[in-house]
Amino acid sequence: MEGIPKHVIPRCNFFMDSPRSPLQPPTYGNLITLLSIDGGGIRGLIPGVILSFLESQLQKLDGEQARLVDYFDVISGTSTGGLITAMITTPNPKEENRPLFAAKDIKDFYLQHCPKIFPQDSRSHFVSAANMVKSLMGPKYDGKYLHDILREKLGETRLHQTLTNVVIPTFDIKKLQPRIFSSYEVRIDPSTDALLSDICTGTSAAPTYLPAHYFQTQDSSGKTKEFHLIDGGVAANNPLYLWGLVHQNAKRSTMLVWQPNGVFWDACEHSTPLVDIFMDASSDMVDFHLATVFQALQSEKSYLRIQDDTLLEPMSSVDISTKENMENLVKAGEELLKKPVSRMNLENGQFEPAGTFTNEKALIRVAEVLSKEKRLRDVRSPHGKR
């Protein structure tokens, strides 16, 4: 969870309130809050477990209707993190100002649909060799089921309709440049007001695994804009890359971040190590920068990064959707809650335990901070509780 200074994003009023946000603007509070979720394919099961625990703690404090979207000024995600971002910020058409998915629903979504998004080859012989040849010819999966299920679940919801501000990085392979979809940019450039299902399909299109996603948008004058998108991890696997100036107001900020494991590659198991290494390196650079900033400002308590860098094959893979592996990923998330909070050692770049305080206890504290901040805003705002 993290806060961002109001002047970080030029060209727009960064903290203009989301049209349907259940959270009062940070003007009425003491903190600016950000939830950031990295990419990781099927490993999205782990942040699903972590976020479900956090939401359950918020419900203990503020009632069963409490949802993550009620507490964060910005929710950002890349790849599978972008999908989770959309799930917990898309409005439910049957309930006003309520998200389509509660955090506890993330796990079931992945368990049900990942085997169809990443269908496994049942043959035991020569599978790795076949996958290597296939990766040279095109994406490993066709991506059709992913797009269809996202369109079914997210419906006609567009970027401007999310319940709080979102930022979802993608990369346009035709223009060879990052394409960041954000609640702030859409207020300036309506042509970016794409369907969330299209944005999520694009940011989830990991190179060599899923094909690039093409779609168009149209503004009120009838002018069309084309997008040819792949995984946002090419530009920002750690979405906090987009908040490079956070250090300017770190003491007023509070942040919760999920980072998947580091790269563990065996030539017999994977055919795309360079892609994994490239994306993981960009995440590590951002994390190193933020760790340096928050330590220098003695504001470590405002920055919580939960990450598991101990996963080995097959759990460290992006796409192994067997029942056994998915169940093990859920267990890994549950075990991660019991592990001590870790911080980056700036000498060696490794994550190391920062005392005996567990991630579970840290999240309980985060829930208390979020609840207090929301109540403060409700009291101070002339508009009252939303």
mmCIF file of C-alpha atoms in Angstrom:
data_model
loop_
_atom_site.group_PDB
_atom_site.id
_atom_site.type_symbol
_atom_site.label_atom_id
_atom_site.label_comp_id
_atom_site.label_asym_id
_atom_site.label_seq_id
_atom_site.Cartn_x
_atom_site.Cartn_y
_atom_site.Cartn_z
ATOM 1 C CA MET A 1 0.000 0.000 0.000
ATOM 2 C CA GLU A 2 1.470 3.344 -0.822
ATOM 3 C CA GLY A 3 0.737 6.989 -1.117
ATOM 4 C CA ILE A 4 1.632 9.281 -3.956
ATOM 5 C CA PRO A 5 2.205 13.050 -3.833
ATOM 6 C CA LYS A 6 -0.466 15.076 -5.530
ATOM 7 C CA HIS A 7 1.937 16.636 -8.013
ATOM 8 C CA VAL A 8 3.370 13.373 -9.329
ATOM 9 C CA ILE A 9 1.332 13.167 -12.519
ATOM 10 C CA PRO A 10 1.568 16.224 -14.803
ATOM 11 C CA ARG A 11 -1.197 17.326 -17.139
ATOM 12 C CA CYS A 12 -3.995 16.252 -14.838
ATOM 13 C CA ASN A 13 -5.489 16.639 -11.418
ATOM 14 C CA PHE A 14 -4.016 13.409 -10.074
ATOM 15 C CA PHE A 15 -6.438 13.001 -7.231
ATOM 16 C CA MET A 16 -9.633 14.083 -8.910
ATOM 17 C CA ASP A 17 -12.185 11.773 -7.388
ATOM 18 C CA SER A 18 -13.308 8.725 -9.310
ATOM 19 C CA PRO A 19 -16.920 9.188 -10.513
ATOM 20 C CA ARG A 20 -18.294 6.438 -8.294
ATOM 21 C CA SER A 21 -15.557 6.083 -5.695
ATOM 22 C CA PRO A 22 -16.753 4.934 -2.255
ATOM 23 C CA LEU A 23 -13.696 6.683 -0.759
ATOM 24 C CA GLN A 24 -13.588 10.407 -0.024
ATOM 25 C CA PRO A 25 -10.687 12.287 -1.689
ATOM 26 C CA PRO A 26 -7.363 12.315 0.195
ATOM 27 C CA THR A 27 -7.792 16.064 0.679
ATOM 28 C CA TYR A 28 -9.866 15.179 3.748
ATOM 29 C CA GLY A 29 -7.375 12.695 5.172
ATOM 30 C CA ASN A 30 -3.770 12.322 6.255
ATOM 31 C CA LEU A 31 -2.611 9.664 3.796
ATOM 32 C CA ILE A 32 -2.686 8.766 0.126
ATOM 33 C CA THR A 33 -3.085 5.038 -0.395
ATOM 34 C CA LEU A 34 -1.985 2.795 -3.252
ATOM 35 C CA LEU A 35 -2.325 -0.937 -3.822
ATOM 36 C CA SER A 36 0.059 -2.333 -6.418
ATOM 37 C CA ILE A 37 0.009 -5.888 -7.810
ATOM 38 C CA ASP A 38 2.790 -7.245 -10.016
ATOM 39 C CA GLY A 39 2.466 -9.698 -12.855
ATOM 40 C CA GLY A 40 3.030 -13.431 -12.562
ATOM 41 C CA GLY A 41 0.487 -15.393 -14.586
ATOM 42 C CA ILE A 42 -1.070 -18.230 -12.632
ATOM 43 C CA ARG A 43 0.863 -17.065 -9.575
ATOM 44 C CA GLY A 44 -1.914 -14.506 -9.213
ATOM 45 C CA LEU A 45 -3.349 -17.096 -6.824
ATOM 46 C CA ILE A 46 -0.871 -15.921 -4.198
ATOM 47 C CA PRO A 47 -1.879 -12.227 -4.145
ATOM 48 C CA GLY A 48 -5.444 -13.483 -4.263
ATOM 49 C CA VAL A 49 -4.864 -15.188 -0.903
ATOM 50 C CA ILE A 50 -3.048 -12.140 0.517
ATOM 51 C CA LEU A 51 -5.733 -9.676 -0.583
ATOM 52 C CA SER A 52 -8.497 -11.922 0.717
ATOM 53 C CA PHE A 53 -6.875 -11.858 4.151
ATOM 54 C CA LEU A 54 -6.556 -8.071 4.107
ATOM 55 C CA GLU A 55 -10.184 -7.638 3.062
ATOM 56 C CA SER A 56 -11.305 -9.996 5.841
ATOM 57 C CA GLN A 57 -9.504 -7.806 8.372
ATOM 58 C CA LEU A 58 -11.200 -4.699 6.999
ATOM 59 C CA GLN A 59 -14.535 -6.471 7.348
ATOM 60 C CA LYS A 60 -13.809 -7.212 11.004
ATOM 61 C CA LEU A 61 -13.327 -3.489 11.551
ATOM 62 C CA ASP A 62 -16.006 -2.002 9.285
ATOM 63 C CA GLY A 63 -18.554 -4.693 8.500
ATOM 64 C CA GLU A 64 -19.092 -7.490 5.992
ATOM 65 C CA GLN A 65 -19.748 -5.090 3.106
ATOM 66 C CA ALA A 66 -16.236 -3.637 3.298
ATOM 67 C CA ARG A 67 -14.194 -4.121 0.134
ATOM 68 C CA LEU A 68 -10.642 -3.195 -0.838
ATOM 69 C CA VAL A 69 -11.920 -0.587 -3.274
ATOM 70 C CA ASP A 70 -13.351 1.351 -0.319
ATOM 71 C CA TYR A 71 -9.880 2.137 1.015
ATOM 72 C CA PHE A 72 -7.439 2.776 -1.843
ATOM 73 C CA ASP A 73 -7.000 5.984 -3.816
ATOM 74 C CA VAL A 74 -5.246 4.056 -6.573
ATOM 75 C CA ILE A 75 -5.130 0.354 -7.441
ATOM 76 C CA SER A 76 -2.509 -0.576 -10.009
ATOM 77 C CA GLY A 77 -1.648 -3.890 -11.622
ATOM 78 C CA THR A 78 0.353 -5.380 -14.457
ATOM 79 C CA SER A 79 -0.494 -8.585 -16.329
ATOM 80 C CA THR A 80 -2.274 -10.898 -13.873
ATOM 81 C CA GLY A 81 -2.143 -7.967 -11.443
ATOM 82 C CA GLY A 82 -4.065 -5.895 -13.983
ATOM 83 C CA LEU A 83 -6.708 -8.592 -14.154
ATOM 84 C CA ILE A 84 -7.061 -8.597 -10.360
ATOM 85 C CA THR A 85 -7.232 -4.798 -10.409
ATOM 86 C CA ALA A 86 -10.163 -4.911 -12.818
ATOM 87 C CA MET A 87 -11.934 -7.653 -10.865
ATOM 88 C CA ILE A 88 -11.960 -5.701 -7.602
ATOM 89 C CA THR A 89 -12.775 -2.294 -9.123
ATOM 90 C CA THR A 90 -15.418 -3.158 -11.740
ATOM 91 C CA PRO A 91 -18.857 -2.090 -10.447
ATOM 92 C CA ASN A 92 -21.445 -4.774 -9.821
ATOM 93 C CA PRO A 93 -24.550 -3.843 -11.845
ATOM 94 C CA LYS A 94 -26.734 -5.385 -9.130
ATOM 95 C CA GLU A 95 -25.263 -3.390 -6.223
ATOM 96 C CA GLU A 96 -24.548 0.323 -6.191
ATOM 97 C CA ASN A 97 -20.909 1.216 -5.496
ATOM 98 C CA ARG A 98 -19.990 -2.423 -4.893
ATOM 99 C CA PRO A 99 -17.318 -4.275 -6.887
ATOM 100 C CA LEU A 100 -18.118 -7.236 -9.073
ATOM 101 C CA PHE A 101 -15.625 -9.450 -7.195
ATOM 102 C CA ALA A 102 -14.789 -9.595 -3.511
ATOM 103 C CA ALA A 103 -11.151 -10.423 -2.803
ATOM 104 C CA LYS A 104 -12.113 -13.915 -1.657
ATOM 105 C CA ASP A 105 -13.503 -14.603 -5.135
ATOM 106 C CA ILE A 106 -10.112 -14.168 -6.842
ATOM 107 C CA LYS A 107 -8.871 -17.609 -5.830
ATOM 108 C CA ASP A 108 -11.972 -19.392 -7.137
ATOM 109 C CA PHE A 109 -11.783 -17.487 -10.432
ATOM 110 C CA TYR A 110 -8.202 -18.634 -11.000
ATOM 111 C CA LEU A 111 -8.888 -22.219 -9.947
ATOM 112 C CA GLN A 112 -11.869 -22.446 -12.275
ATOM 113 C CA HIS A 113 -10.562 -20.679 -15.362
ATOM 114 C CA CYS A 114 -6.760 -20.998 -15.472
ATOM 115 C CA PRO A 115 -6.845 -24.629 -16.694
ATOM 116 C CA LYS A 116 -8.766 -23.367 -19.739
ATOM 117 C CA ILE A 117 -6.612 -20.266 -20.222
ATOM 118 C CA PHE A 118 -3.449 -22.369 -19.996
ATOM 119 C CA PRO A 119 -4.505 -25.865 -21.140
ATOM 120 C CA GLN A 120 -1.866 -28.439 -20.280
ATOM 121 C CA ASP A 121 -0.447 -31.013 -22.685
ATOM 122 C CA SER A 122 -1.251 -34.437 -21.199
ATOM 123 C CA ARG A 123 1.622 -36.129 -23.007
ATOM 124 C CA SER A 124 4.594 -36.762 -20.754
ATOM 125 C CA HIS A 125 7.260 -37.270 -23.435
ATOM 126 C CA PHE A 126 9.003 -34.520 -25.372
ATOM 127 C CA VAL A 127 6.609 -31.829 -24.069
ATOM 128 C CA SER A 128 9.415 -29.385 -23.208
ATOM 129 C CA ALA A 129 11.019 -29.840 -26.601
ATOM 130 C CA ALA A 130 7.680 -29.362 -28.334
ATOM 131 C CA ASN A 131 7.017 -26.197 -26.343
ATOM 132 C CA MET A 132 10.395 -24.810 -27.328
ATOM 133 C CA VAL A 133 9.686 -25.360 -31.022
ATOM 134 C CA LYS A 134 6.196 -23.916 -30.656
ATOM 135 C CA SER A 135 7.509 -20.768 -28.969
ATOM 136 C CA LEU A 136 9.647 -20.099 -32.029
ATOM 137 C CA MET A 137 6.574 -20.285 -34.254
ATOM 138 C CA GLY A 138 4.161 -18.231 -32.168
ATOM 139 C CA PRO A 139 2.435 -17.945 -28.789
ATOM 140 C CA LYS A 140 2.041 -21.086 -26.732
ATOM 141 C CA TYR A 141 -1.707 -20.442 -26.199
ATOM 142 C CA ASP A 142 -4.308 -18.814 -28.462
ATOM 143 C CA GLY A 143 -5.750 -16.530 -25.765
ATOM 144 C CA LYS A 144 -9.334 -16.967 -26.958
ATOM 145 C CA TYR A 145 -10.702 -18.338 -23.696
ATOM 146 C CA LEU A 146 -9.026 -15.578 -21.700
ATOM 147 C CA HIS A 147 -10.596 -12.854 -23.829
ATOM 148 C CA ASP A 148 -14.006 -14.519 -23.853
ATOM 149 C CA ILE A 149 -14.184 -15.029 -20.077
ATOM 150 C CA LEU A 150 -13.006 -11.468 -19.404
ATOM 151 C CA ARG A 151 -15.646 -10.087 -21.751
ATOM 152 C CA GLU A 152 -18.277 -12.251 -20.080
ATOM 153 C CA LYS A 153 -17.339 -11.213 -16.536
ATOM 154 C CA LEU A 154 -16.401 -7.554 -17.064
ATOM 155 C CA GLY A 155 -19.102 -6.920 -19.650
ATOM 156 C CA GLU A 156 -19.328 -3.419 -21.124
ATOM 157 C CA THR A 157 -17.458 -1.754 -18.255
ATOM 158 C CA ARG A 158 -15.035 0.886 -19.480
ATOM 159 C CA LEU A 159 -11.990 2.431 -17.902
ATOM 160 C CA HIS A 160 -13.777 5.543 -16.628
ATOM 161 C CA GLN A 161 -16.330 3.441 -14.723
ATOM 162 C CA THR A 162 -14.043 1.772 -12.170
ATOM 163 C CA LEU A 163 -14.971 2.321 -8.531
ATOM 164 C CA THR A 164 -11.633 3.900 -7.701
ATOM 165 C CA ASN A 165 -8.694 5.174 -9.721
ATOM 166 C CA VAL A 166 -6.777 2.454 -11.565
ATOM 167 C CA VAL A 167 -3.521 2.293 -13.496
ATOM 168 C CA ILE A 168 -2.870 -0.669 -15.805
ATOM 169 C CA PRO A 169 0.335 -0.736 -17.890
ATOM 170 C CA THR A 170 0.476 -2.372 -21.318
ATOM 171 C CA PHE A 171 2.889 -2.204 -24.252
ATOM 172 C CA ASP A 172 1.875 -1.327 -27.825
ATOM 173 C CA ILE A 173 3.974 -3.487 -30.137
ATOM 174 C CA LYS A 174 2.998 -1.550 -33.257
ATOM 175 C CA LYS A 175 4.191 1.764 -31.820
ATOM 176 C CA LEU A 176 6.924 0.076 -29.769
ATOM 177 C CA GLN A 177 6.116 2.119 -26.690
ATOM 178 C CA PRO A 178 4.337 1.697 -23.356
ATOM 179 C CA ARG A 179 0.592 2.360 -23.264
ATOM 180 C CA ILE A 180 -0.595 3.152 -19.752
ATOM 181 C CA PHE A 181 -4.340 3.022 -19.161
ATOM 182 C CA SER A 182 -5.255 5.165 -16.180
ATOM 183 C CA SER A 183 -8.257 6.847 -14.636
ATOM 184 C CA TYR A 184 -6.364 10.128 -14.866
ATOM 185 C CA GLU A 185 -5.401 9.977 -18.525
ATOM 186 C CA VAL A 186 -8.898 8.993 -19.621
ATOM 187 C CA ARG A 187 -10.202 12.325 -18.333
ATOM 188 C CA ILE A 188 -7.861 14.081 -20.730
ATOM 189 C CA ASP A 189 -7.901 11.632 -23.633
ATOM 190 C CA PRO A 190 -11.319 9.939 -24.064
ATOM 191 C CA SER A 191 -9.875 7.712 -26.802
ATOM 192 C CA THR A 192 -8.247 5.640 -24.042
ATOM 193 C CA ASP A 193 -11.645 4.814 -22.534
ATOM 194 C CA ALA A 194 -11.443 1.187 -23.608
ATOM 195 C CA LEU A 195 -13.354 -1.801 -22.323
ATOM 196 C CA LEU A 196 -11.684 -3.228 -19.226
ATOM 197 C CA SER A 197 -11.877 -6.656 -20.845
ATOM 198 C CA ASP A 198 -9.720 -5.406 -23.739
ATOM 199 C CA ILE A 199 -7.238 -3.693 -21.429
ATOM 200 C CA CYS A 200 -6.916 -6.824 -19.280
ATOM 201 C CA THR A 201 -6.504 -9.097 -22.295
ATOM 202 C CA GLY A 202 -3.729 -6.814 -23.497
ATOM 203 C CA THR A 203 -1.832 -6.484 -20.229
ATOM 204 C CA SER A 204 -2.058 -10.267 -19.698
ATOM 205 C CA ALA A 205 -0.588 -11.148 -23.110
ATOM 206 C CA ALA A 206 2.813 -12.312 -21.880
ATOM 207 C CA PRO A 207 5.264 -12.628 -24.799
ATOM 208 C CA THR A 208 5.562 -16.203 -26.148
ATOM 209 C CA TYR A 209 2.632 -17.319 -23.978
ATOM 210 C CA LEU A 210 -0.337 -15.360 -25.348
ATOM 211 C CA PRO A 211 -0.881 -13.393 -28.587
ATOM 212 C CA ALA A 212 -0.975 -9.611 -28.772
ATOM 213 C CA HIS A 213 -4.463 -8.171 -28.451
ATOM 214 C CA TYR A 214 -5.821 -5.789 -31.077
ATOM 215 C CA PHE A 215 -8.837 -3.523 -30.611
ATOM 216 C CA GLN A 216 -10.132 -0.049 -31.415
ATOM 217 C CA THR A 217 -11.825 2.726 -29.492
ATOM 218 C CA GLN A 218 -13.956 5.540 -30.828
ATOM 219 C CA ASP A 219 -14.441 9.017 -29.401
ATOM 220 C CA SER A 220 -17.591 11.164 -29.529
ATOM 221 C CA SER A 221 -16.620 12.597 -32.899
ATOM 222 C CA GLY A 222 -16.328 9.133 -34.421
ATOM 223 C CA LYS A 223 -12.522 9.158 -34.581
ATOM 224 C CA THR A 224 -11.017 5.724 -33.998
ATOM 225 C CA LYS A 225 -7.801 4.763 -32.251
ATOM 226 C CA GLU A 226 -6.024 1.434 -32.617
ATOM 227 C CA PHE A 227 -4.213 -0.563 -29.953
ATOM 228 C CA HIS A 228 -1.918 -3.576 -30.444
ATOM 229 C CA LEU A 229 -1.115 -4.641 -26.907
ATOM 230 C CA ILE A 230 1.033 -7.135 -25.074
ATOM 231 C CA ASP A 231 1.939 -7.684 -21.424
ATOM 232 C CA GLY A 232 2.555 -4.474 -19.500
ATOM 233 C CA GLY A 233 5.456 -6.230 -17.795
ATOM 234 C CA VAL A 234 7.574 -5.398 -20.845
ATOM 235 C CA ALA A 235 7.558 -1.815 -19.585
ATOM 236 C CA ALA A 236 6.578 -2.050 -15.918
ATOM 237 C CA ASN A 237 6.215 -5.503 -14.377
ATOM 238 C CA ASN A 238 6.226 -3.702 -11.046
ATOM 239 C CA PRO A 239 3.585 -0.983 -11.569
ATOM 240 C CA LEU A 240 5.304 1.220 -8.992
ATOM 241 C CA TYR A 241 7.713 2.016 -11.816
ATOM 242 C CA LEU A 242 5.073 4.567 -12.802
ATOM 243 C CA TRP A 243 5.362 6.424 -9.500
ATOM 244 C CA GLY A 244 9.015 7.447 -9.696
ATOM 245 C CA LEU A 245 8.511 10.615 -7.666
ATOM 246 C CA VAL A 246 6.848 8.946 -4.715
ATOM 247 C CA HIS A 247 9.837 9.778 -2.550
ATOM 248 C CA GLN A 248 8.948 13.472 -2.663
ATOM 249 C CA ASN A 249 6.191 12.853 -0.148
ATOM 250 C CA ALA A 250 6.915 9.398 1.222
ATOM 251 C CA LYS A 251 6.158 10.356 4.807
ATOM 252 C CA ARG A 252 2.565 11.108 3.826
ATOM 253 C CA SER A 253 2.278 7.875 1.885
ATOM 254 C CA THR A 254 1.296 4.336 2.640
ATOM 255 C CA MET A 255 1.708 1.425 0.220
ATOM 256 C CA LEU A 256 0.913 -2.271 -0.124
ATOM 257 C CA VAL A 257 2.678 -4.199 -2.858
ATOM 258 C CA TRP A 258 2.619 -7.788 -4.085
ATOM 259 C CA GLN A 259 5.692 -9.094 -5.893
ATOM 260 C CA PRO A 260 5.914 -12.680 -7.200
ATOM 261 C CA ASN A 261 8.990 -14.830 -6.867
ATOM 262 C CA GLY A 262 12.267 -14.314 -8.628
ATOM 263 C CA VAL A 263 13.358 -16.240 -11.701
ATOM 264 C CA PHE A 264 14.205 -19.903 -11.358
ATOM 265 C CA TRP A 265 14.902 -21.402 -14.765
ATOM 266 C CA ASP A 266 15.870 -24.859 -15.879
ATOM 267 C CA ALA A 267 16.641 -25.365 -19.550
ATOM 268 C CA CYS A 268 14.644 -28.593 -19.523
ATOM 269 C CA GLU A 269 11.527 -26.872 -18.254
ATOM 270 C CA HIS A 270 11.335 -23.437 -19.888
ATOM 271 C CA SER A 271 11.932 -22.027 -23.322
ATOM 272 C CA THR A 272 11.720 -18.316 -22.502
ATOM 273 C CA PRO A 273 14.202 -17.464 -19.709
ATOM 274 C CA LEU A 274 15.239 -14.132 -21.189
ATOM 275 C CA VAL A 275 11.663 -12.838 -21.121
ATOM 276 C CA ASP A 276 11.319 -13.839 -17.463
ATOM 277 C CA ILE A 277 14.693 -12.362 -16.545
ATOM 278 C CA PHE A 278 13.941 -9.098 -18.349
ATOM 279 C CA MET A 279 10.621 -8.606 -16.588
ATOM 280 C CA ASP A 280 11.943 -9.635 -13.201
ATOM 281 C CA ALA A 281 14.902 -7.288 -13.520
ATOM 282 C CA SER A 282 12.634 -4.286 -14.085
ATOM 283 C CA SER A 283 10.707 -5.162 -10.922
ATOM 284 C CA ASP A 284 13.900 -5.483 -8.906
ATOM 285 C CA MET A 285 15.147 -2.088 -10.063
ATOM 286 C CA VAL A 286 11.949 -0.399 -8.922
ATOM 287 C CA ASP A 287 11.975 -2.234 -5.638
ATOM 288 C CA PHE A 288 15.599 -1.285 -5.038
ATOM 289 C CA HIS A 289 14.756 2.369 -5.702
ATOM 290 C CA LEU A 290 11.744 2.407 -3.380
ATOM 291 C CA ALA A 291 13.534 0.507 -0.635
ATOM 292 C CA THR A 292 16.313 3.084 -0.797
ATOM 293 C CA VAL A 293 13.881 6.002 -0.678
ATOM 294 C CA PHE A 294 11.786 4.778 2.228
ATOM 295 C CA GLN A 295 14.827 3.753 4.258
ATOM 296 C CA ALA A 296 16.526 7.093 3.626
ATOM 297 C CA LEU A 297 13.418 8.917 4.833
ATOM 298 C CA GLN A 298 12.995 6.531 7.764
ATOM 299 C CA SER A 299 9.481 5.743 6.548
ATOM 300 C CA GLU A 300 9.705 1.963 6.187
ATOM 301 C CA LYS A 301 6.414 1.493 8.026
ATOM 302 C CA SER A 302 4.642 3.314 5.201
ATOM 303 C CA TYR A 303 5.808 0.726 2.656
ATOM 304 C CA LEU A 304 4.867 -2.954 2.859
ATOM 305 C CA ARG A 305 6.061 -5.249 0.107
ATOM 306 C CA ILE A 306 4.926 -8.855 0.291
ATOM 307 C CA GLN A 307 6.862 -11.191 -1.922
ATOM 308 C CA ASP A 308 7.870 -14.814 -2.152
ATOM 309 C CA ASP A 309 11.269 -15.440 -3.725
ATOM 310 C CA THR A 310 11.471 -19.068 -2.639
ATOM 311 C CA LEU A 311 9.180 -20.662 -5.225
ATOM 312 C CA LEU A 312 10.737 -23.453 -7.265
ATOM 313 C CA GLU A 313 9.410 -25.317 -10.287
ATOM 314 C CA PRO A 314 6.623 -25.828 -11.087
ATOM 315 C CA MET A 315 5.186 -23.134 -8.790
ATOM 316 C CA SER A 316 7.490 -20.445 -10.169
ATOM 317 C CA SER A 317 6.073 -20.987 -13.668
ATOM 318 C CA VAL A 318 3.619 -18.615 -15.291
ATOM 319 C CA ASP A 319 1.309 -21.189 -16.834
ATOM 320 C CA ILE A 320 1.371 -24.622 -15.160
ATOM 321 C CA SER A 321 -2.324 -24.910 -14.349
ATOM 322 C CA THR A 322 -2.510 -28.447 -13.011
ATOM 323 C CA LYS A 323 -4.746 -28.947 -9.991
ATOM 324 C CA GLU A 324 -1.765 -29.907 -7.853
ATOM 325 C CA ASN A 325 0.259 -26.836 -8.786
ATOM 326 C CA MET A 326 -2.643 -24.444 -8.245
ATOM 327 C CA GLU A 327 -3.376 -25.946 -4.835
ATOM 328 C CA ASN A 328 0.296 -25.588 -3.949
ATOM 329 C CA LEU A 329 0.217 -21.923 -4.959
ATOM 330 C CA VAL A 330 -2.747 -21.347 -2.648
ATOM 331 C CA LYS A 331 -0.811 -23.032 0.159
ATOM 332 C CA ALA A 332 2.208 -20.870 -0.665
ATOM 333 C CA GLY A 333 0.050 -17.781 -0.217
ATOM 334 C CA GLU A 334 -1.220 -19.036 3.129
ATOM 335 C CA GLU A 335 2.308 -19.855 4.273
ATOM 336 C CA LEU A 336 3.538 -16.459 3.101
ATOM 337 C CA LEU A 337 1.171 -14.831 5.587
ATOM 338 C CA LYS A 338 3.015 -16.616 8.405
ATOM 339 C CA LYS A 339 6.488 -15.578 7.207
ATOM 340 C CA PRO A 340 8.228 -12.518 8.629
ATOM 341 C CA VAL A 341 8.039 -9.203 6.821
ATOM 342 C CA SER A 342 11.050 -8.879 4.531
ATOM 343 C CA ARG A 343 12.911 -5.861 3.242
ATOM 344 C CA MET A 344 15.561 -5.491 0.592
ATOM 345 C CA ASN A 345 19.151 -5.539 1.790
ATOM 346 C CA LEU A 346 20.640 -2.634 -0.125
ATOM 347 C CA GLU A 347 24.084 -4.249 0.037
ATOM 348 C CA ASN A 348 23.230 -7.465 -1.787
ATOM 349 C CA GLY A 349 19.775 -6.797 -3.297
ATOM 350 C CA GLN A 350 18.234 -9.749 -1.452
ATOM 351 C CA PHE A 351 15.002 -9.753 0.543
ATOM 352 C CA GLU A 352 15.715 -10.594 4.152
ATOM 353 C CA PRO A 353 13.519 -10.896 7.264
ATOM 354 C CA ALA A 354 13.029 -7.581 9.059
ATOM 355 C CA GLY A 355 12.465 -8.943 12.554
ATOM 356 C CA THR A 356 9.799 -11.396 13.708
ATOM 357 C CA PHE A 357 6.757 -9.371 12.649
ATOM 358 C CA THR A 358 4.835 -11.577 10.191
ATOM 359 C CA ASN A 359 3.114 -10.504 6.980
ATOM 360 C CA GLU A 360 -0.165 -11.473 8.620
ATOM 361 C CA LYS A 361 0.403 -9.095 11.523
ATOM 362 C CA ALA A 362 1.586 -6.401 9.139
ATOM 363 C CA LEU A 363 -1.622 -6.702 7.119
ATOM 364 C CA ILE A 364 -3.701 -6.454 10.286
ATOM 365 C CA ARG A 365 -1.897 -3.205 11.014
ATOM 366 C CA VAL A 366 -2.479 -2.049 7.412
ATOM 367 C CA ALA A 367 -6.195 -2.745 7.803
ATOM 368 C CA GLU A 368 -6.276 -0.629 10.959
ATOM 369 C CA VAL A 369 -4.500 2.252 9.205
ATOM 370 C CA LEU A 370 -6.832 2.064 6.195
ATOM 371 C CA SER A 371 -9.950 1.931 8.336
ATOM 372 C CA LYS A 372 -8.817 4.897 10.436
ATOM 373 C CA GLU A 373 -7.989 6.914 7.317
ATOM 374 C CA LYS A 374 -11.356 6.220 5.722
ATOM 375 C CA ARG A 375 -13.246 7.200 8.876
ATOM 376 C CA LEU A 376 -11.215 10.383 9.161
ATOM 377 C CA ARG A 377 -12.100 11.363 5.608
ATOM 378 C CA ASP A 378 -15.770 10.632 6.214
ATOM 379 C CA VAL A 379 -15.765 12.909 9.265
ATOM 380 C CA ARG A 380 -13.877 15.754 7.638
ATOM 381 C CA SER A 381 -15.701 15.713 4.316
ATOM 382 C CA PRO A 382 -18.689 18.042 4.019
ATOM 383 C CA HIS A 383 -20.340 15.342 1.918
ATOM 384 C CA GLY A 384 -20.358 12.823 4.757
ATOM 385 C CA LYS A 385 -19.928 9.078 4.540
ATOM 386 C CA ARG A 386 -20.347 7.503 1.115
#
